Amino acid sequence: MKKLLLLFIYLTSYCTIAQSGYPIPDSNPNRLFYIQHSNNHNTYVYDVDINKGLLDSDEPVVAYRIIYTRGGIKADLTGLQRRLAYGVTFKKISSKSCVFTLAAYPEKELFLRISKKGKAYVMVSVNGKNLILNRMFLFSNKTGTKVDCINFYGKDIKTGRDVVEKFYP
């Protein structure tokens, strides 16, 4: 029991370390959310491809990376990143909504919707709370092959308040 308590304290403190010094990607009206991780400042960005208030039928979610370790250049995902980690698989529900998953964790569904005002957003359920997603931060091992904890940042749909939900995959 004592070992379990110590493990819980370690994981809780590890996953609450502030992400100080991490860059924030430039604002974009089509930005859905972005992902950063504990190994470096490179950022994985997800934008919506929207035309006249409707989702692009071929690729409604566009994923790319910003390589801050090389001066902040924008680049496509590598094949490995697309297949194993940051790539997107989606299923269109209507011309204004779809459900999609990330390659690294296909069990977690994300719902893309376009509001009546034409603004796209992503909704996700974390720990029983529904939130509009702004960003994720992954706490991973040194090699980046195992994620210990994910912080989901967004707005609680019920209250409208900013929230951070910790998720242990």
PDB file of C-alpha atoms in Angstrom, residues 103-166:
ATOM      1  CA  ALA A 103      -2.719   7.096 -34.438  1.00  0.00           C
ATOM      2  CA  ALA A 104      -1.074   6.732 -31.024  1.00  0.00           C
ATOM      3  CA  TYR A 105      -4.347   6.253 -29.146  1.00  0.00           C
ATOM      4  CA  PRO A 106      -7.244   5.219 -31.416  1.00  0.00           C
ATOM      5  CA  GLU A 107      -9.482   4.462 -28.430  1.00  0.00           C
ATOM      6  CA  LYS A 108      -9.861   8.196 -27.643  1.00  0.00           C
ATOM      7  CA  GLU A 109     -12.392   9.729 -30.011  1.00  0.00           C
ATOM      8  CA  LEU A 110     -12.353  13.425 -30.831  1.00  0.00           C
ATOM      9  CA  PHE A 111     -15.425  15.097 -32.312  1.00  0.00           C
ATOM     10  CA  LEU A 112     -15.000  17.907 -34.817  1.00  0.00           C
ATOM     11  CA  ARG A 113     -17.993  20.165 -35.256  1.00  0.00           C
ATOM     12  CA  ILE A 114     -18.749  23.464 -36.928  1.00  0.00           C
ATOM     13  CA  SER A 115     -20.849  25.849 -34.849  1.00  0.00           C
ATOM     14  CA  LYS A 116     -23.809  27.812 -36.206  1.00  0.00           C
ATOM     15  CA  LYS A 117     -21.447  30.787 -36.489  1.00  0.00           C
ATOM     16  CA  GLY A 118     -19.096  28.751 -38.717  1.00  0.00           C
ATOM     17  CA  LYS A 119     -16.328  28.255 -36.141  1.00  0.00           C
ATOM     18  CA  ALA A 120     -14.800  24.758 -35.951  1.00  0.00           C
ATOM     19  CA  TYR A 121     -13.991  23.144 -32.603  1.00  0.00           C
ATOM     20  CA  VAL A 122     -13.030  19.755 -31.199  1.00  0.00           C
ATOM     21  CA  MET A 123     -14.869  18.152 -28.310  1.00  0.00           C
ATOM     22  CA  VAL A 124     -13.381  15.315 -26.258  1.00  0.00           C
ATOM     23  CA  SER A 125     -14.477  13.447 -23.149  1.00  0.00           C
ATOM     24  CA  VAL A 126     -11.785  13.097 -20.468  1.00  0.00           C
ATOM     25  CA  ASN A 127     -12.483  11.597 -17.040  1.00  0.00           C
ATOM     26  CA  GLY A 128     -16.220  11.967 -17.626  1.00  0.00           C
ATOM     27  CA  LYS A 129     -15.972  15.672 -18.522  1.00  0.00           C
ATOM     28  CA  ASN A 130     -16.756  16.984 -21.973  1.00  0.00           C
ATOM     29  CA  LEU A 131     -14.463  19.771 -23.027  1.00  0.00           C
ATOM     30  CA  ILE A 132     -13.614  21.856 -26.040  1.00  0.00           C
ATOM     31  CA  LEU A 133      -9.982  21.021 -26.662  1.00  0.00           C
ATOM     32  CA  ASN A 134      -7.298  23.713 -27.006  1.00  0.00           C
ATOM     33  CA  ARG A 135      -4.128  21.702 -26.510  1.00  0.00           C
ATOM     34  CA  MET A 136      -2.561  18.556 -25.079  1.00  0.00           C
ATOM     35  CA  PHE A 137       0.706  18.043 -23.269  1.00  0.00           C
ATOM     36  CA  LEU A 138       2.253  14.554 -23.222  1.00  0.00           C
ATOM     37  CA  PHE A 139       4.559  13.442 -20.416  1.00  0.00           C
ATOM     38  CA  SER A 140       6.666  10.681 -21.926  1.00  0.00           C
ATOM     39  CA  ASN A 141       9.804   8.699 -21.242  1.00  0.00           C
ATOM     40  CA  LYS A 142      13.162   9.978 -22.558  1.00  0.00           C
ATOM     41  CA  THR A 143      12.885   8.075 -25.835  1.00  0.00           C
ATOM     42  CA  GLY A 144       9.293   9.183 -26.417  1.00  0.00           C
ATOM     43  CA  THR A 145       8.071   5.609 -26.779  1.00  0.00           C
ATOM     44  CA  LYS A 146       5.768   5.557 -23.724  1.00  0.00           C
ATOM     45  CA  VAL A 147       3.347   8.220 -22.520  1.00  0.00           C
ATOM     46  CA  ASP A 148       2.827   8.291 -18.750  1.00  0.00           C
ATOM     47  CA  CYS A 149       0.230  11.059 -18.610  1.00  0.00           C
ATOM     48  CA  ILE A 150      -1.600  13.494 -20.889  1.00  0.00           C
ATOM     49  CA  ASN A 151      -2.876  16.883 -19.793  1.00  0.00           C
ATOM     50  CA  PHE A 152      -5.908  17.994 -21.828  1.00  0.00           C
ATOM     51  CA  TYR A 153      -6.432  21.772 -21.783  1.00  0.00           C
ATOM     52  CA  GLY A 154      -9.737  23.276 -22.823  1.00  0.00           C
ATOM     53  CA  LYS A 155     -13.086  24.683 -21.769  1.00  0.00           C
ATOM     54  CA  ASP A 156     -15.626  22.653 -19.821  1.00  0.00           C
ATOM     55  CA  ILE A 157     -18.735  22.498 -22.013  1.00  0.00           C
ATOM     56  CA  LYS A 158     -21.122  22.747 -19.047  1.00  0.00           C
ATOM     57  CA  THR A 159     -19.480  25.634 -17.184  1.00  0.00           C
ATOM     58  CA  GLY A 160     -17.453  27.401 -19.873  1.00  0.00           C
ATOM     59  CA  ARG A 161     -14.485  27.485 -17.495  1.00  0.00           C
ATOM     60  CA  ASP A 162     -10.907  26.696 -18.469  1.00  0.00           C
ATOM     61  CA  VAL A 163      -9.964  23.200 -17.289  1.00  0.00           C
ATOM     62  CA  VAL A 164      -7.002  20.847 -17.276  1.00  0.00           C
ATOM     63  CA  GLU A 165      -7.848  17.165 -17.153  1.00  0.00           C
ATOM     64  CA  LYS A 166      -5.113  14.607 -16.472  1.00  0.00           C
TER      65      LYS A 166
END
